[in-house]
Amino acid sequence: MTTTDWTSWHDAYSRPGSGLGDRLVSVRAQIDRFLETTAPAPVRVVSACAGDGRDLLGVLAERADAARVTARLVELDADLVAAARSAAAALPAHVEVVQADASRSDAYAGAVPADLVLLCGIFGNISDADVRVTIRAVAQLCAPRATVVWTRHRGEPDLTPSIRAWFADAGFEEIGFTAGEGATWSVGAHRLVAEPQRLQRDQAWFTFVR
């Protein structure tokens, strides 16, 4: 069971030198790029361990076409859920913020297949084995040709080369990888090129270790 105060942890996004602010900019750029390339079609988004949703919701707040987006944000922390719901209420997009365990497949029932899947702030907080399990399972959340955006620190031992290879093994092609200059954060984007998988209910994909 993690003992991290995730509400306080999110404060680091606005703290100079934390690196999280720069990572957020990169994640938002990937989301905005996805929306640009899919416009004007309606799209469905799911975000696992969504926090207060500032990545997706921040982009939608700046877009005139936000109403074409339907999204489910899955987050366990009650304070972060409340913040995300407040931000989502101000948008024309159809955003559902669910307080649930994002590691459980049932949290996504009724919201998938999605065209964009956000796995941000997860891979650095779970075991390497669980990272691989999650990557193998993510096609269950995906529509054909879906985009997956993920983050992971590059502290030693750097797992990002393995993560990129695991996505390839799971039927994804890499469409973006940004590593912060002079920092350890990274943001990746992969597109599903294999067949999507059907969501398997009552499955656990990962456990937070901090």
CSV table of N, CA and C in Angstrom, one decimal, residues 16-173:
chain,number,residue,atom,x,y,z
A,16,PRO,N,9.4,25.4,-9.1
A,16,PRO,CA,10.5,25.5,-10.1
A,16,PRO,C,11.6,24.4,-9.8
A,17,GLY,N,12.1,23.8,-10.9
A,17,GLY,CA,13.1,22.9,-10.8
A,17,GLY,C,12.7,21.5,-10.5
A,18,SER,N,11.4,21.2,-10.4
A,18,SER,CA,11.0,19.9,-10.0
A,18,SER,C,11.0,18.9,-11.3
A,19,GLY,N,11.0,19.5,-12.5
A,19,GLY,CA,11.0,18.7,-13.7
A,19,GLY,C,9.6,18.3,-14.1
A,20,LEU,N,8.6,18.2,-13.1
A,20,LEU,CA,7.3,17.8,-13.5
A,20,LEU,C,6.6,18.8,-14.4
A,21,GLY,N,6.9,20.1,-14.2
A,21,GLY,CA,6.3,21.1,-15.0
A,21,GLY,C,6.7,20.9,-16.5
A,22,ASP,N,8.0,20.6,-16.7
A,22,ASP,CA,8.4,20.4,-18.1
A,22,ASP,C,7.8,19.1,-18.7
A,23,ARG,N,7.7,18.1,-17.8
A,23,ARG,CA,7.1,16.8,-18.3
A,23,ARG,C,5.6,17.1,-18.6
A,24,LEU,N,4.9,17.9,-17.9
A,24,LEU,CA,3.5,18.2,-18.2
A,24,LEU,C,3.4,18.9,-19.5
A,25,VAL,N,4.3,19.8,-19.8
A,25,VAL,CA,4.3,20.5,-21.1
A,25,VAL,C,4.4,19.5,-22.2
A,26,SER,N,5.3,18.5,-22.1
A,26,SER,CA,5.5,17.5,-23.1
A,26,SER,C,4.3,16.6,-23.2
A,27,VAL,N,3.7,16.2,-22.1
A,27,VAL,CA,2.5,15.3,-22.2
A,27,VAL,C,1.4,16.1,-22.9
A,28,ARG,N,1.2,17.3,-22.5
A,28,ARG,CA,0.1,18.1,-23.2
A,28,ARG,C,0.4,18.3,-24.7
A,29,ALA,N,1.6,18.4,-25.0
A,29,ALA,CA,2.0,18.5,-26.5
A,29,ALA,C,1.6,17.3,-27.2
A,30,GLN,N,1.8,16.1,-26.6
A,30,GLN,CA,1.3,14.9,-27.3
A,30,GLN,C,-0.2,14.8,-27.4
A,31,ILE,N,-0.9,15.2,-26.3
A,31,ILE,CA,-2.3,15.2,-26.4
A,31,ILE,C,-2.9,16.1,-27.4
A,32,ASP,N,-2.3,17.3,-27.5
A,32,ASP,CA,-2.7,18.3,-28.5
A,32,ASP,C,-2.4,17.8,-29.9
A,33,ARG,N,-1.3,17.1,-30.1
A,33,ARG,CA,-0.9,16.6,-31.4
A,33,ARG,C,-2.0,15.5,-31.8
A,34,PHE,N,-2.4,14.7,-30.8
A,34,PHE,CA,-3.4,13.7,-31.1
A,34,PHE,C,-4.7,14.3,-31.6
A,35,LEU,N,-5.1,15.4,-30.8
A,35,LEU,CA,-6.3,16.0,-31.2
A,35,LEU,C,-6.3,16.7,-32.5
A,36,GLU,N,-5.1,17.3,-32.8
A,36,GLU,CA,-5.0,17.9,-34.2
A,36,GLU,C,-5.1,16.9,-35.3
A,37,THR,N,-4.5,15.7,-35.1
A,37,THR,CA,-4.5,14.7,-36.2
A,37,THR,C,-5.8,14.0,-36.3
A,38,THR,N,-6.6,14.0,-35.3
A,38,THR,CA,-7.9,13.3,-35.4
A,38,THR,C,-9.1,14.3,-35.7
A,39,ALA,N,-8.8,15.6,-35.7
A,39,ALA,CA,-9.9,16.5,-35.9
A,39,ALA,C,-10.5,16.4,-37.3
A,40,PRO,N,-11.8,16.5,-37.4
A,40,PRO,CA,-12.8,16.9,-36.4
A,40,PRO,C,-13.6,15.7,-35.8
A,41,ALA,N,-13.1,14.6,-35.9
A,41,ALA,CA,-13.8,13.4,-35.5
A,41,ALA,C,-14.0,13.3,-34.0
A,42,PRO,N,-15.1,12.8,-33.5
A,42,PRO,CA,-15.2,12.6,-32.1
A,42,PRO,C,-14.2,11.5,-31.6
A,43,VAL,N,-13.7,11.7,-30.4
A,43,VAL,CA,-12.7,10.8,-29.9
A,43,VAL,C,-13.0,10.5,-28.4
A,44,ARG,N,-12.6,9.3,-28.0
A,44,ARG,CA,-12.7,8.8,-26.7
A,44,ARG,C,-11.4,8.7,-26.0
A,45,VAL,N,-11.3,9.2,-24.8
A,45,VAL,CA,-10.0,9.2,-24.0
A,45,VAL,C,-10.2,8.5,-22.7
A,46,VAL,N,-9.2,7.7,-22.3
A,46,VAL,CA,-9.2,7.2,-20.9
A,46,VAL,C,-7.8,7.6,-20.3
A,47,SER,N,-7.9,8.0,-19.0
A,47,SER,CA,-6.6,8.4,-18.3
A,47,SER,C,-6.6,7.6,-17.0
A,48,ALA,N,-5.5,6.8,-16.9
A,48,ALA,CA,-5.3,5.9,-15.7
A,48,ALA,C,-4.5,6.7,-14.6
A,49,CYS,N,-4.8,6.6,-13.4
A,49,CYS,CA,-4.1,7.4,-12.3
A,49,CYS,C,-4.1,8.8,-12.7
A,50,ALA,N,-5.2,9.4,-13.0
A,50,ALA,CA,-5.3,10.7,-13.7
A,50,ALA,C,-5.0,11.8,-12.8
A,51,GLY,N,-4.8,11.7,-11.5
A,51,GLY,CA,-4.6,12.8,-10.6
A,51,GLY,C,-5.7,13.8,-10.7
A,52,ASP,N,-5.3,15.1,-10.8
A,52,ASP,CA,-6.4,16.1,-11.0
A,52,ASP,C,-6.7,16.4,-12.4
A,53,GLY,N,-6.2,15.6,-13.3
A,53,GLY,CA,-6.5,15.7,-14.7
A,53,GLY,C,-5.9,16.9,-15.5
A,54,ARG,N,-4.9,17.5,-14.9
A,54,ARG,CA,-4.4,18.8,-15.5
A,54,ARG,C,-3.7,18.6,-16.8
A,55,ASP,N,-3.3,17.3,-17.2
A,55,ASP,CA,-2.8,17.1,-18.5
A,55,ASP,C,-3.8,17.2,-19.6
A,56,LEU,N,-4.8,16.4,-19.5
A,56,LEU,CA,-5.9,16.4,-20.5
A,56,LEU,C,-6.8,17.6,-20.4
A,57,LEU,N,-7.2,17.9,-19.2
A,57,LEU,CA,-8.1,19.0,-19.0
A,57,LEU,C,-7.5,20.4,-19.4
A,58,GLY,N,-6.2,20.5,-19.1
A,58,GLY,CA,-5.5,21.7,-19.5
A,58,GLY,C,-5.5,21.9,-21.0
A,59,VAL,N,-5.3,20.8,-21.7
A,59,VAL,CA,-5.4,20.9,-23.2
A,59,VAL,C,-6.8,21.3,-23.7
A,60,LEU,N,-7.8,20.6,-23.1
A,60,LEU,CA,-9.1,20.8,-23.6
A,60,LEU,C,-9.6,22.2,-23.3
A,61,ALA,N,-9.1,22.8,-22.2
A,61,ALA,CA,-9.5,24.2,-21.9
A,61,ALA,C,-9.0,25.2,-22.9
A,62,GLU,N,-8.0,24.8,-23.7
A,62,GLU,CA,-7.5,25.7,-24.7
A,62,GLU,C,-8.0,25.4,-26.1
A,63,ARG,N,-8.9,24.4,-26.3
A,63,ARG,CA,-9.3,24.0,-27.6
A,63,ARG,C,-10.8,24.4,-27.8
A,64,ALA,N,-11.0,24.9,-29.0
A,64,ALA,CA,-12.4,25.2,-29.4
A,64,ALA,C,-13.2,24.0,-29.7
A,65,ASP,N,-12.6,22.9,-30.0
A,65,ASP,CA,-13.3,21.7,-30.4
A,65,ASP,C,-13.4,20.7,-29.2
A,66,ALA,N,-13.3,21.1,-28.0
A,66,ALA,CA,-13.3,20.2,-26.9
A,66,ALA,C,-14.5,19.4,-26.8
A,67,ALA,N,-15.6,19.9,-27.3
A,67,ALA,CA,-16.9,19.2,-27.2
A,67,ALA,C,-16.9,17.8,-27.9
A,68,ARG,N,-15.9,17.6,-28.8
A,68,ARG,CA,-15.9,16.3,-29.5
A,68,ARG,C,-15.2,15.2,-28.7
A,69,VAL,N,-14.7,15.6,-27.5
A,69,VAL,CA,-14.0,14.6,-26.7
A,69,VAL,C,-14.9,14.0,-25.6
A,70,THR,N,-14.9,12.7,-25.5
A,70,THR,CA,-15.5,12.0,-24.4
A,70,THR,C,-14.4,11.3,-23.6
A,71,ALA,N,-14.4,11.5,-22.3
A,71,ALA,CA,-13.2,11.0,-21.5
A,71,ALA,C,-13.7,10.4,-20.2
A,72,ARG,N,-12.9,9.4,-19.8
A,72,ARG,CA,-13.0,8.9,-18.4
A,72,ARG,C,-11.7,9.0,-17.7
A,73,LEU,N,-11.6,9.7,-16.6
A,73,LEU,CA,-10.4,9.9,-15.8
A,73,LEU,C,-10.6,9.0,-14.6
A,74,VAL,N,-9.7,8.1,-14.3
A,74,VAL,CA,-9.7,7.2,-13.2
A,74,VAL,C,-8.7,7.6,-12.2
A,75,GLU,N,-9.1,7.9,-10.9
A,75,GLU,CA,-8.2,8.3,-9.9
A,75,GLU,C,-8.8,7.8,-8.5
A,76,LEU,N,-7.9,7.4,-7.6
A,76,LEU,CA,-8.3,6.9,-6.3
A,76,LEU,C,-8.4,7.9,-5.3
A,77,ASP,N,-7.5,9.0,-5.3
A,77,ASP,CA,-7.4,10.0,-4.3
A,77,ASP,C,-8.6,10.9,-4.3
A,78,ALA,N,-9.4,11.0,-3.2
A,78,ALA,CA,-10.6,11.8,-3.2
A,78,ALA,C,-10.4,13.2,-3.5
A,79,ASP,N,-9.3,13.8,-2.9
A,79,ASP,CA,-9.1,15.3,-3.2
A,79,ASP,C,-8.8,15.6,-4.6
A,80,LEU,N,-8.0,14.7,-5.2
A,80,LEU,CA,-7.6,14.9,-6.6
A,80,LEU,C,-8.9,14.7,-7.5
A,81,VAL,N,-9.7,13.7,-7.2
A,81,VAL,CA,-10.9,13.5,-7.9
A,81,VAL,C,-11.8,14.8,-7.9
A,82,ALA,N,-11.9,15.3,-6.7
A,82,ALA,CA,-12.7,16.6,-6.5
A,82,ALA,C,-12.2,17.7,-7.4
A,83,ALA,N,-10.9,17.8,-7.4
A,83,ALA,CA,-10.2,18.9,-8.2
A,83,ALA,C,-10.5,18.7,-9.7
A,84,ALA,N,-10.4,17.4,-10.1
A,84,ALA,CA,-10.6,17.1,-11.5
A,84,ALA,C,-12.0,17.3,-11.9
A,85,ARG,N,-13.0,17.0,-11.1
A,85,ARG,CA,-14.4,17.2,-11.4
A,85,ARG,C,-14.7,18.6,-11.5
A,86,SER,N,-14.1,19.5,-10.6
A,86,SER,CA,-14.3,20.9,-10.7
A,86,SER,C,-13.8,21.5,-12.0
A,87,ALA,N,-12.6,21.1,-12.4
A,87,ALA,CA,-12.0,21.6,-13.7
A,87,ALA,C,-12.8,21.1,-14.9
A,88,ALA,N,-13.3,19.8,-14.8
A,88,ALA,CA,-14.0,19.3,-15.9
A,88,ALA,C,-15.4,19.9,-16.1
A,89,ALA,N,-16.0,20.4,-15.0
A,89,ALA,CA,-17.3,21.0,-15.1
A,89,ALA,C,-17.3,22.3,-15.9
A,90,ALA,N,-16.1,22.9,-16.0
A,90,ALA,CA,-16.1,24.2,-16.8
A,90,ALA,C,-15.9,23.9,-18.3
A,91,LEU,N,-15.8,22.7,-18.7
A,91,LEU,CA,-15.4,22.4,-20.1
A,91,LEU,C,-16.7,21.9,-20.8
A,92,PRO,N,-16.7,22.1,-22.2
A,92,PRO,CA,-17.8,21.5,-23.0
A,92,PRO,C,-17.6,20.0,-23.3
A,93,ALA,N,-16.4,19.5,-23.0
A,93,ALA,CA,-16.1,18.1,-23.3
A,93,ALA,C,-17.0,17.2,-22.3
A,94,HIS,N,-17.2,16.0,-22.7
A,94,HIS,CA,-17.9,15.1,-21.8
A,94,HIS,C,-16.9,14.3,-21.0
A,95,VAL,N,-16.7,14.7,-19.8
A,95,VAL,CA,-15.6,14.2,-19.0
A,95,VAL,C,-16.2,13.5,-17.7
A,96,GLU,N,-16.0,12.3,-17.5
A,96,GLU,CA,-16.4,11.5,-16.4
A,96,GLU,C,-15.2,11.3,-15.5
A,97,VAL,N,-15.2,11.7,-14.2
A,97,VAL,CA,-14.1,11.5,-13.3
A,97,VAL,C,-14.6,10.4,-12.3
A,98,VAL,N,-13.9,9.3,-12.3
A,98,VAL,CA,-14.3,8.1,-11.5
A,98,VAL,C,-13.3,7.9,-10.4
A,99,GLN,N,-13.8,7.8,-9.2
A,99,GLN,CA,-12.9,7.5,-8.0
A,99,GLN,C,-12.9,6.0,-8.0
A,100,ALA,N,-11.7,5.4,-8.4
A,100,ALA,CA,-11.6,4.0,-8.5
A,100,ALA,C,-10.1,3.6,-8.6
A,101,ASP,N,-9.8,2.4,-8.4
A,101,ASP,CA,-8.5,1.8,-8.5
A,101,ASP,C,-8.1,1.6,-10.0
A,102,ALA,N,-7.2,2.4,-10.5
A,102,ALA,CA,-6.9,2.4,-11.9
A,102,ALA,C,-6.1,1.1,-12.3
A,103,SER,N,-5.7,0.4,-11.4
A,103,SER,CA,-5.0,-0.9,-11.7
A,103,SER,C,-5.9,-2.0,-12.0
A,104,ARG,N,-7.2,-1.8,-11.8
A,104,ARG,CA,-8.2,-2.8,-12.0
A,104,ARG,C,-8.9,-2.6,-13.3
A,105,SER,N,-9.0,-3.7,-14.1
A,105,SER,CA,-9.6,-3.6,-15.4
A,105,SER,C,-11.0,-3.1,-15.4
A,106,ASP,N,-11.8,-3.5,-14.3
A,106,ASP,CA,-13.2,-3.1,-14.3
A,106,ASP,C,-13.4,-1.6,-14.2
A,107,ALA,N,-12.4,-0.8,-13.9
A,107,ALA,CA,-12.5,0.6,-13.8
A,107,ALA,C,-12.7,1.3,-15.2
A,108,TYR,N,-12.5,0.5,-16.2
A,108,TYR,CA,-12.6,1.0,-17.6
A,108,TYR,C,-13.8,0.5,-18.4
A,109,ALA,N,-14.5,-0.4,-17.7
A,109,ALA,CA,-15.7,-0.9,-18.4
A,109,ALA,C,-16.7,0.2,-18.8
A,110,GLY,N,-17.1,0.2,-20.0
A,110,GLY,CA,-18.1,1.2,-20.5
A,110,GLY,C,-17.4,2.4,-21.0
A,111,ALA,N,-16.1,2.5,-20.9
A,111,ALA,CA,-15.3,3.7,-21.4
A,111,ALA,C,-14.4,3.3,-22.5
A,112,VAL,N,-14.2,2.0,-22.8
A,112,VAL,CA,-13.3,1.6,-23.8
A,112,VAL,C,-14.1,0.8,-24.9
A,113,PRO,N,-13.6,0.7,-26.1
A,113,PRO,CA,-12.2,1.1,-26.5
A,113,PRO,C,-12.0,2.6,-26.7
A,114,ALA,N,-10.8,3.1,-26.3
A,114,ALA,CA,-10.5,4.5,-26.4
A,114,ALA,C,-9.5,4.8,-27.5
A,115,ASP,N,-9.6,6.0,-28.0
A,115,ASP,CA,-8.7,6.4,-29.1
A,115,ASP,C,-7.4,7.0,-28.6
A,116,LEU,N,-7.4,7.4,-27.3
A,116,LEU,CA,-6.2,8.0,-26.6
A,116,LEU,C,-6.2,7.4,-25.2
A,117,VAL,N,-5.1,6.8,-24.8
A,117,VAL,CA,-4.9,6.2,-23.5
A,117,VAL,C,-3.8,6.9,-22.8
A,118,LEU,N,-4.0,7.5,-21.7
A,118,LEU,CA,-2.9,8.2,-20.9
A,118,LEU,C,-2.5,7.4,-19.7
A,119,LEU,N,-1.2,7.0,-19.7
A,119,LEU,CA,-0.6,6.3,-18.6
A,119,LEU,C,0.6,7.1,-18.1
A,120,CYS,N,0.2,8.2,-17.4
A,120,CYS,CA,1.2,9.2,-17.0
A,120,CYS,C,1.3,9.1,-15.5
A,121,GLY,N,2.5,9.1,-15.0
A,121,GLY,CA,2.8,9.0,-13.5
A,121,GLY,C,2.6,7.6,-12.9
A,122,ILE,N,2.6,6.6,-13.8
A,122,ILE,CA,2.4,5.2,-13.3
A,122,ILE,C,3.7,4.4,-13.3
A,123,PHE,N,4.4,4.4,-14.4
A,123,PHE,CA,5.5,3.5,-14.6
A,123,PHE,C,6.7,3.7,-13.7
A,124,GLY,N,6.8,4.9,-13.1
A,124,GLY,CA,7.9,5.1,-12.1
A,124,GLY,C,7.5,4.8,-10.7
A,125,ASN,N,6.3,4.3,-10.5
A,125,ASN,CA,5.8,4.0,-9.2
A,125,ASN,C,5.4,2.5,-9.0
A,126,ILE,N,5.6,1.7,-10.0
A,126,ILE,CA,5.3,0.3,-9.9
A,126,ILE,C,6.5,-0.5,-10.2
A,127,SER,N,6.5,-1.8,-10.0
A,127,SER,CA,7.6,-2.7,-10.3
A,127,SER,C,7.8,-2.8,-11.8
A,128,ASP,N,9.1,-3.2,-12.1
A,128,ASP,CA,9.4,-3.4,-13.6
A,128,ASP,C,8.5,-4.5,-14.1
A,129,ALA,N,8.2,-5.5,-13.4
A,129,ALA,CA,7.4,-6.6,-13.8
A,129,ALA,C,6.0,-6.1,-14.1
A,130,ASP,N,5.5,-5.2,-13.2
A,130,ASP,CA,4.1,-4.7,-13.4
A,130,ASP,C,4.0,-3.8,-14.6
A,131,VAL,N,5.1,-3.0,-14.9
A,131,VAL,CA,5.2,-2.2,-16.1
A,131,VAL,C,4.9,-3.1,-17.3
A,132,ARG,N,5.6,-4.2,-17.3
A,132,ARG,CA,5.5,-5.1,-18.5
A,132,ARG,C,4.1,-5.7,-18.6
A,133,VAL,N,3.5,-6.1,-17.5
A,133,VAL,CA,2.2,-6.6,-17.5
A,133,VAL,C,1.2,-5.6,-18.0
A,134,THR,N,1.4,-4.3,-17.5
A,134,THR,CA,0.4,-3.3,-17.9
A,134,THR,C,0.6,-3.0,-19.4
A,135,ILE,N,1.8,-3.0,-20.0
A,135,ILE,CA,1.9,-2.7,-21.4
A,135,ILE,C,1.3,-3.9,-22.2
A,136,ARG,N,1.4,-5.1,-21.7
A,136,ARG,CA,0.8,-6.2,-22.4
A,136,ARG,C,-0.7,-6.1,-22.4
A,137,ALA,N,-1.3,-5.5,-21.4
A,137,ALA,CA,-2.7,-5.4,-21.2
A,137,ALA,C,-3.3,-4.2,-21.9
A,138,VAL,N,-2.5,-3.2,-22.2
A,138,VAL,CA,-3.1,-1.9,-22.6
A,138,VAL,C,-3.9,-1.9,-23.9
A,139,ALA,N,-3.6,-2.9,-24.7
A,139,ALA,CA,-4.4,-3.0,-26.0
A,139,ALA,C,-5.9,-3.3,-25.7
A,140,GLN,N,-6.2,-3.8,-24.4
A,140,GLN,CA,-7.5,-4.0,-24.0
A,140,GLN,C,-8.3,-2.7,-23.9
A,141,LEU,N,-7.6,-1.6,-23.7
A,141,LEU,CA,-8.2,-0.3,-23.6
A,141,LEU,C,-8.3,0.5,-24.9
A,142,CYS,N,-7.8,-0.1,-26.0
A,142,CYS,CA,-7.5,0.6,-27.2
A,142,CYS,C,-8.5,0.3,-28.3
A,143,ALA,N,-8.9,1.4,-29.0
A,143,ALA,CA,-9.6,1.2,-30.3
A,143,ALA,C,-8.5,1.0,-31.4
A,144,PRO,N,-8.9,0.6,-32.6
A,144,PRO,CA,-7.9,0.4,-33.6
A,144,PRO,C,-7.1,1.7,-33.8
A,145,ARG,N,-5.7,1.6,-33.9
A,145,ARG,CA,-4.8,2.7,-34.2
A,145,ARG,C,-4.8,3.7,-33.0
A,146,ALA,N,-5.2,3.3,-31.9
A,146,ALA,CA,-5.2,4.2,-30.7
A,146,ALA,C,-3.8,4.6,-30.4
A,147,THR,N,-3.7,5.8,-29.7
A,147,THR,CA,-2.4,6.3,-29.3
A,147,THR,C,-2.4,6.2,-27.7
A,148,VAL,N,-1.2,5.7,-27.3
A,148,VAL,CA,-0.9,5.6,-25.8
A,148,VAL,C,0.2,6.6,-25.5
A,149,VAL,N,0.0,7.4,-24.5
A,149,VAL,CA,1.0,8.4,-24.0
A,149,VAL,C,1.4,7.9,-22.6
A,150,TRP,N,2.7,7.8,-22.3
A,150,TRP,CA,3.2,7.3,-21.1
A,150,TRP,C,4.4,8.1,-20.6
A,151,THR,N,4.6,8.1,-19.3
A,151,THR,CA,5.8,8.7,-18.7
A,151,THR,C,6.6,7.8,-17.9
A,152,ARG,N,7.9,8.1,-17.7
A,152,ARG,CA,8.8,7.3,-16.8
A,152,ARG,C,10.1,8.1,-16.6
A,153,HIS,N,10.5,8.1,-15.4
A,153,HIS,CA,11.8,8.7,-15.2
A,153,HIS,C,13.0,7.8,-15.8
A,154,ARG,N,14.1,8.5,-16.0
A,154,ARG,CA,15.3,7.7,-16.6
A,154,ARG,C,16.4,7.5,-15.6
A,155,GLY,N,16.0,7.6,-14.3
A,155,GLY,CA,17.0,7.3,-13.2
A,155,GLY,C,17.5,5.9,-13.3
A,156,GLU,N,18.8,5.7,-12.9
A,156,GLU,CA,19.4,4.4,-13.0
A,156,GLU,C,18.8,3.4,-12.1
A,157,PRO,N,18.5,2.2,-12.6
A,157,PRO,CA,18.7,1.7,-14.0
A,157,PRO,C,17.6,2.2,-14.8
A,158,ASP,N,17.9,2.8,-16.0
A,158,ASP,CA,17.0,3.4,-16.9
A,158,ASP,C,16.1,2.3,-17.6
A,159,LEU,N,14.8,2.3,-17.3
A,159,LEU,CA,14.0,1.3,-17.8
A,159,LEU,C,13.4,1.7,-19.2
A,160,THR,N,13.5,2.9,-19.6
A,160,THR,CA,12.8,3.3,-20.8
A,160,THR,C,13.2,2.5,-22.1
A,161,PRO,N,14.4,2.1,-22.3
A,161,PRO,CA,14.7,1.3,-23.4
A,161,PRO,C,13.8,0.0,-23.4
A,162,SER,N,13.7,-0.6,-22.2
A,162,SER,CA,12.9,-1.8,-22.1
A,162,SER,C,11.4,-1.5,-22.4
A,163,ILE,N,10.9,-0.4,-21.8
A,163,ILE,CA,9.5,0.0,-22.0
A,163,ILE,C,9.2,0.1,-23.5
A,164,ARG,N,10.1,0.8,-24.2
A,164,ARG,CA,9.9,1.0,-25.6
A,164,ARG,C,9.9,-0.3,-26.4
A,165,ALA,N,10.8,-1.2,-26.0
A,165,ALA,CA,10.8,-2.5,-26.6
A,165,ALA,C,9.5,-3.3,-26.3
A,166,TRP,N,9.1,-3.2,-25.0
A,166,TRP,CA,7.9,-4.0,-24.6
A,166,TRP,C,6.6,-3.5,-25.4
A,167,PHE,N,6.6,-2.2,-25.6
A,167,PHE,CA,5.5,-1.7,-26.5
A,167,PHE,C,5.5,-2.3,-27.9
A,168,ALA,N,6.7,-2.3,-28.4
A,168,ALA,CA,6.8,-2.9,-29.8
A,168,ALA,C,6.4,-4.4,-29.7
A,169,ASP,N,6.8,-5.1,-28.7
A,169,ASP,CA,6.4,-6.5,-28.6
A,169,ASP,C,4.9,-6.7,-28.5
A,170,ALA,N,4.3,-5.7,-27.9
A,170,ALA,CA,2.8,-5.7,-27.6
A,170,ALA,C,2.0,-5.2,-28.8
A,171,GLY,N,2.7,-4.9,-29.9
A,171,GLY,CA,2.0,-4.5,-31.1
A,171,GLY,C,1.8,-3.0,-31.3
A,172,PHE,N,2.7,-2.2,-30.8
A,172,PHE,CA,2.6,-0.8,-30.9
A,172,PHE,C,3.8,-0.3,-31.7
A,173,GLU,N,3.7,0.8,-32.4
A,173,GLU,CA,4.8,1.5,-33.1
A,173,GLU,C,5.0,2.8,-32.3
